[in-house]
mmCIF file of C-alpha atoms in Angstrom:
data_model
loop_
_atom_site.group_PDB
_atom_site.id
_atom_site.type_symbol
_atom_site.label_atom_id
_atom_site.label_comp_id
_atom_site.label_asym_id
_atom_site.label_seq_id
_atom_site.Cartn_x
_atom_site.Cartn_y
_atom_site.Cartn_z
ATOM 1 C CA UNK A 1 0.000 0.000 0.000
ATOM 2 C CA UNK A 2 1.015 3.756 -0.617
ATOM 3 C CA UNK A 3 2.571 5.878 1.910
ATOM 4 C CA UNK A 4 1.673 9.499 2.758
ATOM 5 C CA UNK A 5 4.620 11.838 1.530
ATOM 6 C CA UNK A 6 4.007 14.113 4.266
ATOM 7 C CA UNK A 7 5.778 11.710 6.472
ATOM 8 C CA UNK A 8 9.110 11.984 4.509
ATOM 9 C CA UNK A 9 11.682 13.801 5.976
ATOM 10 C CA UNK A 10 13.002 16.130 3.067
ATOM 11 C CA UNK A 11 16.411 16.389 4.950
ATOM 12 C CA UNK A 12 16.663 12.669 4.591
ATOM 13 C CA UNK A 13 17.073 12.619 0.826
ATOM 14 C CA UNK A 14 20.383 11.606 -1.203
ATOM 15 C CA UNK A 15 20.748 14.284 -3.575
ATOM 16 C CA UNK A 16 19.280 17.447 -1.993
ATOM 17 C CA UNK A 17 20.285 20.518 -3.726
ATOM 18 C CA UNK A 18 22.159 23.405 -0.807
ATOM 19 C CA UNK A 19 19.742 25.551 -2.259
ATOM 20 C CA UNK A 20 16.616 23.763 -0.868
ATOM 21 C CA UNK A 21 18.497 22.491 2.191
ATOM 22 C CA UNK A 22 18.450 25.747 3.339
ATOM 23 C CA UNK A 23 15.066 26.797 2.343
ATOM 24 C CA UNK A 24 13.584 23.064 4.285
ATOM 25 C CA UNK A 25 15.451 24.367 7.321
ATOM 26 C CA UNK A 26 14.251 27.977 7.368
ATOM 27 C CA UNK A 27 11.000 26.754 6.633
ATOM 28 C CA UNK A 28 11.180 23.312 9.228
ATOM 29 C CA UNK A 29 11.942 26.248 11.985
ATOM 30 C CA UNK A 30 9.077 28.726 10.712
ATOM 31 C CA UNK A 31 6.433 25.677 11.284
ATOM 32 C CA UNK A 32 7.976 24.544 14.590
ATOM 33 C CA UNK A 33 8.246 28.574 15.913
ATOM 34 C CA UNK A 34 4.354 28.718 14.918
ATOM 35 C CA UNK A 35 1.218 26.241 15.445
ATOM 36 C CA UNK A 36 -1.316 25.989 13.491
ATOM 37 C CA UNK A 37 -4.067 28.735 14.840
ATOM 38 C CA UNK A 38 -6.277 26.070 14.622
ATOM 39 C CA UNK A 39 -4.204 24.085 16.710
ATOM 40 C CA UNK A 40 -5.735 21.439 19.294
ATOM 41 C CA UNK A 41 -4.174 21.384 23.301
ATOM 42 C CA UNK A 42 -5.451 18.160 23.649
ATOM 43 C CA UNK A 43 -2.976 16.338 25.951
ATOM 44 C CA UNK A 44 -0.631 19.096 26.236
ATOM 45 C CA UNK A 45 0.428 18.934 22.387
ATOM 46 C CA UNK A 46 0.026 21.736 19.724
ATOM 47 C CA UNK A 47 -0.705 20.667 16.460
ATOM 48 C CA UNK A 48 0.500 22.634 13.290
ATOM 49 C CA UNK A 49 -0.742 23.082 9.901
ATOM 50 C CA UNK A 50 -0.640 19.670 8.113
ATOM 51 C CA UNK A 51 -2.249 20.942 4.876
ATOM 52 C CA UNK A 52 0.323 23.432 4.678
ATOM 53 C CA UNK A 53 3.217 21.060 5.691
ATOM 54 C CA UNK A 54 2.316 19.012 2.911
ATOM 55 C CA UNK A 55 1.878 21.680 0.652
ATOM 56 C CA UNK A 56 5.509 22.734 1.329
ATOM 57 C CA UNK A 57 6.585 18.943 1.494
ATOM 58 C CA UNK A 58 4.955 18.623 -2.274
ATOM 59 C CA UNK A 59 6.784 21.179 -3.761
ATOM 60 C CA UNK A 60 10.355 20.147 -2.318
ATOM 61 C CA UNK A 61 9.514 17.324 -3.567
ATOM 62 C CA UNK A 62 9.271 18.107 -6.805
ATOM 63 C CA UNK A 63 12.328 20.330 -6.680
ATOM 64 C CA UNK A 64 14.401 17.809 -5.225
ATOM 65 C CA UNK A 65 13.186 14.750 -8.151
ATOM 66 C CA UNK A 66 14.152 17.440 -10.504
ATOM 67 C CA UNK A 67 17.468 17.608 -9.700
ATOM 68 C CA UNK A 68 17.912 13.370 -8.920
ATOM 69 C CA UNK A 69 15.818 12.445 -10.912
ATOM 70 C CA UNK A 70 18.767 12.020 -14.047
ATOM 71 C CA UNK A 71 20.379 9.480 -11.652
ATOM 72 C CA UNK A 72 17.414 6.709 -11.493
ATOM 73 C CA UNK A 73 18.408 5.107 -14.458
ATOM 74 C CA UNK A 74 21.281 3.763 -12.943
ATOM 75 C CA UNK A 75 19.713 3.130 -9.378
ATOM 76 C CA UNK A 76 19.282 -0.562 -9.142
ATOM 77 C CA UNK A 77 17.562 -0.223 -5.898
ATOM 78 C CA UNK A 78 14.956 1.906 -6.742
ATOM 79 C CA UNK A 79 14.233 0.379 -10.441
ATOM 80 C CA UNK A 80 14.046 -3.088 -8.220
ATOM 81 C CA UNK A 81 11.365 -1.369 -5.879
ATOM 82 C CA UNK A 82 9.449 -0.257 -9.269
ATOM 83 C CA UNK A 83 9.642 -4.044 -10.716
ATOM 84 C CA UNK A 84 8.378 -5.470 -7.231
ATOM 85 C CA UNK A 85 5.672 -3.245 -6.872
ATOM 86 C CA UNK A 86 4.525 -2.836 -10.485
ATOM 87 C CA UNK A 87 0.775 -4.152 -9.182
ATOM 88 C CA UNK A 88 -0.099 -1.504 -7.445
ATOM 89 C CA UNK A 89 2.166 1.342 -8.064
ATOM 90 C CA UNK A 90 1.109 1.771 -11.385
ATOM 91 C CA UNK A 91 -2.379 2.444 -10.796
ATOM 92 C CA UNK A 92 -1.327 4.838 -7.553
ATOM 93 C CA UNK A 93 1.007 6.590 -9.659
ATOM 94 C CA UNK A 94 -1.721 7.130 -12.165
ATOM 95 C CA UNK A 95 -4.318 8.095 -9.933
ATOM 96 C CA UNK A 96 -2.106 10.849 -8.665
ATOM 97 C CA UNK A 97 -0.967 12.145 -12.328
ATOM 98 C CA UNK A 98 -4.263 12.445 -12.984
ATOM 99 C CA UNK A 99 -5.642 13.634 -9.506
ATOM 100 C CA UNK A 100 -3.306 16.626 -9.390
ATOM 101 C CA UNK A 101 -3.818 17.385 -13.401
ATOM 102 C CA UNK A 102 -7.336 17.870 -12.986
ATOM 103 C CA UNK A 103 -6.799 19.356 -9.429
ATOM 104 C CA UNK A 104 -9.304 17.011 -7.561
ATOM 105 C CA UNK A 105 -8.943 13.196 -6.488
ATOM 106 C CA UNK A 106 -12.956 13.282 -7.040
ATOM 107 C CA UNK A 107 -12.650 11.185 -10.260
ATOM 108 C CA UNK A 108 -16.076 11.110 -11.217
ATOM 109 C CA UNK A 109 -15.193 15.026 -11.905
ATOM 110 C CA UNK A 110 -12.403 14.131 -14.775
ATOM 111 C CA UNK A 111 -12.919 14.892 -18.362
ATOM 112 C CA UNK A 112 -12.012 11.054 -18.644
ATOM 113 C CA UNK A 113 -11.977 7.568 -17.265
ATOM 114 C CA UNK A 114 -14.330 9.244 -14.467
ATOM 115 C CA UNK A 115 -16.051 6.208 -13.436
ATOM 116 C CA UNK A 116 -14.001 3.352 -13.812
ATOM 117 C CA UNK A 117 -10.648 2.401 -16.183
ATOM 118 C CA UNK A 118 -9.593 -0.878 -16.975
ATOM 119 C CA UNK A 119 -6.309 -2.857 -16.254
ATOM 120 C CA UNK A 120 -5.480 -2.434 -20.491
ATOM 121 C CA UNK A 121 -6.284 1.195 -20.260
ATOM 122 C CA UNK A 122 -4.039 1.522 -17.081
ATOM 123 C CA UNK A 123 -1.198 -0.094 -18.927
ATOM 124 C CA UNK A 124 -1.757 2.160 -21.886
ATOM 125 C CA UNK A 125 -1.806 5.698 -20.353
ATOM 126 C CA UNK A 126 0.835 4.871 -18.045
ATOM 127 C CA UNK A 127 3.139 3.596 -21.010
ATOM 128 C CA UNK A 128 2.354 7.125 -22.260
ATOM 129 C CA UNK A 129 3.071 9.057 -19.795
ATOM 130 C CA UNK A 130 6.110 7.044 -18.122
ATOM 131 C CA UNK A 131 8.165 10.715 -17.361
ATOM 132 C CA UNK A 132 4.908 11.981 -15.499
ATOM 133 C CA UNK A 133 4.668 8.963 -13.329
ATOM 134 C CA UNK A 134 8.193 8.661 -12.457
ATOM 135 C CA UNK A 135 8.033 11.458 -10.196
ATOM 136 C CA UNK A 136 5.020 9.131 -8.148
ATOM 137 C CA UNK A 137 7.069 6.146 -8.084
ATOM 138 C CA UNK A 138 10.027 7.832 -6.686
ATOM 139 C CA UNK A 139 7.748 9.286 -3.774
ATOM 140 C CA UNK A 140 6.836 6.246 -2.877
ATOM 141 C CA UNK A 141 10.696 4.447 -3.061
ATOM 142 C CA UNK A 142 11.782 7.407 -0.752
ATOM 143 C CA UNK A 143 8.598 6.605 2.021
ATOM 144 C CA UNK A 144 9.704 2.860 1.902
ATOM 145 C CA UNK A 145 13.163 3.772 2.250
ATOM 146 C CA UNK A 146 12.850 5.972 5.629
ATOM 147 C CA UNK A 147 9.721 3.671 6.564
ATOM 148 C CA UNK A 148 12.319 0.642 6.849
ATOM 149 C CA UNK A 149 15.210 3.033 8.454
ATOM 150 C CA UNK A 150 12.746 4.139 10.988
ATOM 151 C CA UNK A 151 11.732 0.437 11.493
ATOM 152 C CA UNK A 152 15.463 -0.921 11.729
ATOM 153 C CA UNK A 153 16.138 2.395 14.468
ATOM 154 C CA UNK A 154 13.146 1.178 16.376
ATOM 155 C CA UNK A 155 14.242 -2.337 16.981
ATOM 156 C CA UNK A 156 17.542 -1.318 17.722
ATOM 157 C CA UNK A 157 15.693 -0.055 20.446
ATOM 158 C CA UNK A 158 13.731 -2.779 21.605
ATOM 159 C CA UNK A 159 10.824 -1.041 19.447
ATOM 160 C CA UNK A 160 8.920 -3.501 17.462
ATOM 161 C CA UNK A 161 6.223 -1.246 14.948
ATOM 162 C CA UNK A 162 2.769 -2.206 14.722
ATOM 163 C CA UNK A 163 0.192 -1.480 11.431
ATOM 164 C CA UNK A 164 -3.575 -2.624 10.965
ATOM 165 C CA UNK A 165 -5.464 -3.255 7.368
ATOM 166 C CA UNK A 166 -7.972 -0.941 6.770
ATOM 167 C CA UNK A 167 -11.514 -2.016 6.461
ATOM 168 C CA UNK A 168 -12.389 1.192 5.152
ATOM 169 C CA UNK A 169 -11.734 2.104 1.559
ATOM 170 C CA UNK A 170 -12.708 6.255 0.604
ATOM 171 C CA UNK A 171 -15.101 6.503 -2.301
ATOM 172 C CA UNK A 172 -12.556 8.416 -4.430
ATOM 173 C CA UNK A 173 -9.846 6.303 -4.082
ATOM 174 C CA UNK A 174 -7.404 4.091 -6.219
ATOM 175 C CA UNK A 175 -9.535 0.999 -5.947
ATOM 176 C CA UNK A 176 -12.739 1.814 -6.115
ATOM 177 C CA UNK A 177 -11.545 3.663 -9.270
ATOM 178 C CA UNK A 178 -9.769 0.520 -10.599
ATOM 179 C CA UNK A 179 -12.240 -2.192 -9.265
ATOM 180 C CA UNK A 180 -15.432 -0.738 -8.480
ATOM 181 C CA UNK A 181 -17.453 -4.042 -8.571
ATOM 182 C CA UNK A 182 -15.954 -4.607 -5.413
ATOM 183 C CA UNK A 183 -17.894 -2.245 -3.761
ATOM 184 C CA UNK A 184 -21.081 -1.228 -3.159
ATOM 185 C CA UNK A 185 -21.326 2.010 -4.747
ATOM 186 C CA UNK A 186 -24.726 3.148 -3.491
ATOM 187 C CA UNK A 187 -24.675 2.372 0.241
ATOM 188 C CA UNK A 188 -21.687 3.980 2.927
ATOM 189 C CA UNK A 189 -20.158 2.290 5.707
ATOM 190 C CA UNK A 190 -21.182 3.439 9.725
ATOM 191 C CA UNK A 191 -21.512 2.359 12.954
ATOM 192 C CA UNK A 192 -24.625 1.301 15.306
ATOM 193 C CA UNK A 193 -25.404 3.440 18.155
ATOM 194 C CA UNK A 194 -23.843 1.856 21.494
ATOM 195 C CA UNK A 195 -24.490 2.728 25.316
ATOM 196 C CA UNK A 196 -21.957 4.782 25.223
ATOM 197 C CA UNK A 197 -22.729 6.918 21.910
ATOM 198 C CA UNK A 198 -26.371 6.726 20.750
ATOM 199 C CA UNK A 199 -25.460 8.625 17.572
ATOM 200 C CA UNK A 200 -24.852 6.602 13.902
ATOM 201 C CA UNK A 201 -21.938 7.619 11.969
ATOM 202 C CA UNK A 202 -21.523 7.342 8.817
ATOM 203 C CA UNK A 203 -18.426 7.336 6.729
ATOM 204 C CA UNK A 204 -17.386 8.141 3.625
ATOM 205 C CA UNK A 205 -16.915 4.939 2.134
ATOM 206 C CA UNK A 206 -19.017 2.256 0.506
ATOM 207 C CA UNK A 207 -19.757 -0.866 1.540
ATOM 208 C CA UNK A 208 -17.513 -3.954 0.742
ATOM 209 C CA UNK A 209 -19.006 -6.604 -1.979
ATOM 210 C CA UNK A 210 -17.628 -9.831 0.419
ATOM 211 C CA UNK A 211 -18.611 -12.499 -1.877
ATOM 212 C CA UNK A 212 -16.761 -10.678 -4.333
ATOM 213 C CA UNK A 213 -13.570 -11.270 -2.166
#
């Protein structure tokens, strides 16, 4: 499954230009110097601006791939991450071309392919636009690669990491764009009420299609 990039650490990254070194770190102590005004106390801790962290973490991002992104042809690790994780990658990396090129991950809102797209179409735009998705897959090399450093740190430490499946799959999201007969399009996910909460919620995802399974 995809990682959030908002979780990479920017500082982290082989091949950082000095330029944006020093921008990340003016910037890193600009967010830490001021919380989000919307900020929660909850348990003593102040929480800061995530849509604008990942804003900022997007476009160092794409700064940064611009200036490494000559040296993945010769990266054997990261074209071996691509190869092992063609299944889904390709249809992430997709999803997110075309998500931020129509400026909304509500795909029924896309000029095209905005209710389903099958597995030969997926193949065929992405053979297209291989440069465009590049960028995607890289993302994604970099989370796995500070994922398993932060993993290796923790159990040096006696720290063994933890991670659940999610249930839960968001109507505009890379599978029920790929394989919507999974799901149950027209009914959404929630919970009964309990003695504790009498109130339903309901979430904003549909129900799964088990049998399909």
């Amino acid at each position: 499954h995809a990682l959030h990039p908002i979780y990479i650490d920017l500082l982290a990254i082989t091949g950082v230009p000095h330029d944006a070194i020093l921008d990340i770190r003016q910037k890193m102590a600009a967010f830490e110097s001021k919380p989000s005004k919307v900020s929660s106390t909850t348990l003593g801790h102040e929480e800061y601006d995530y849509v604008a962290v990942y804003q900022y973490k997007a476009k160092m991002l794409r700064i940064i791939f611009k200036a490494v992104s000559s040296s993945l042809n010769d990266d054997m690790v990261f074209k071996k991450f691509v190869n092992e994780n063609q299944s889904w990658l390709q249809k992430y990396a997709l999803f997110c071309y075309l998500r931020d090129k129509y400026g909304t991950k509500n795909f029924n809102k896309w000029p095209q392919f905005n209710q389903s797209i099958s597995e030969r179409e997926i193949k065929g735009i992405s053979n297209d636009n291989q440069t465009d998705l590049l960028f995607y897959y890289w993302i994604q090399h970099i989370c796995q690669l500070q994922l398993l450093h932060a993993k290796e740190y923790a159990e040096t430490h006696g720290v063994v990491l933890e991670g659940e499946v999610p249930l839960l799959t968001p109507y505009q999201s890379v599978p029920v764009w790929t394989k919507p007969s999974l799901f149950n399009l027209n009914m959404r996910t929630g919970s009964l009420p309990t003695e504790r909460d009498m109130t339903c919620s309901l979430e904003d995802s549909p129900s799964l299609k088990w049998k399909a399974f």
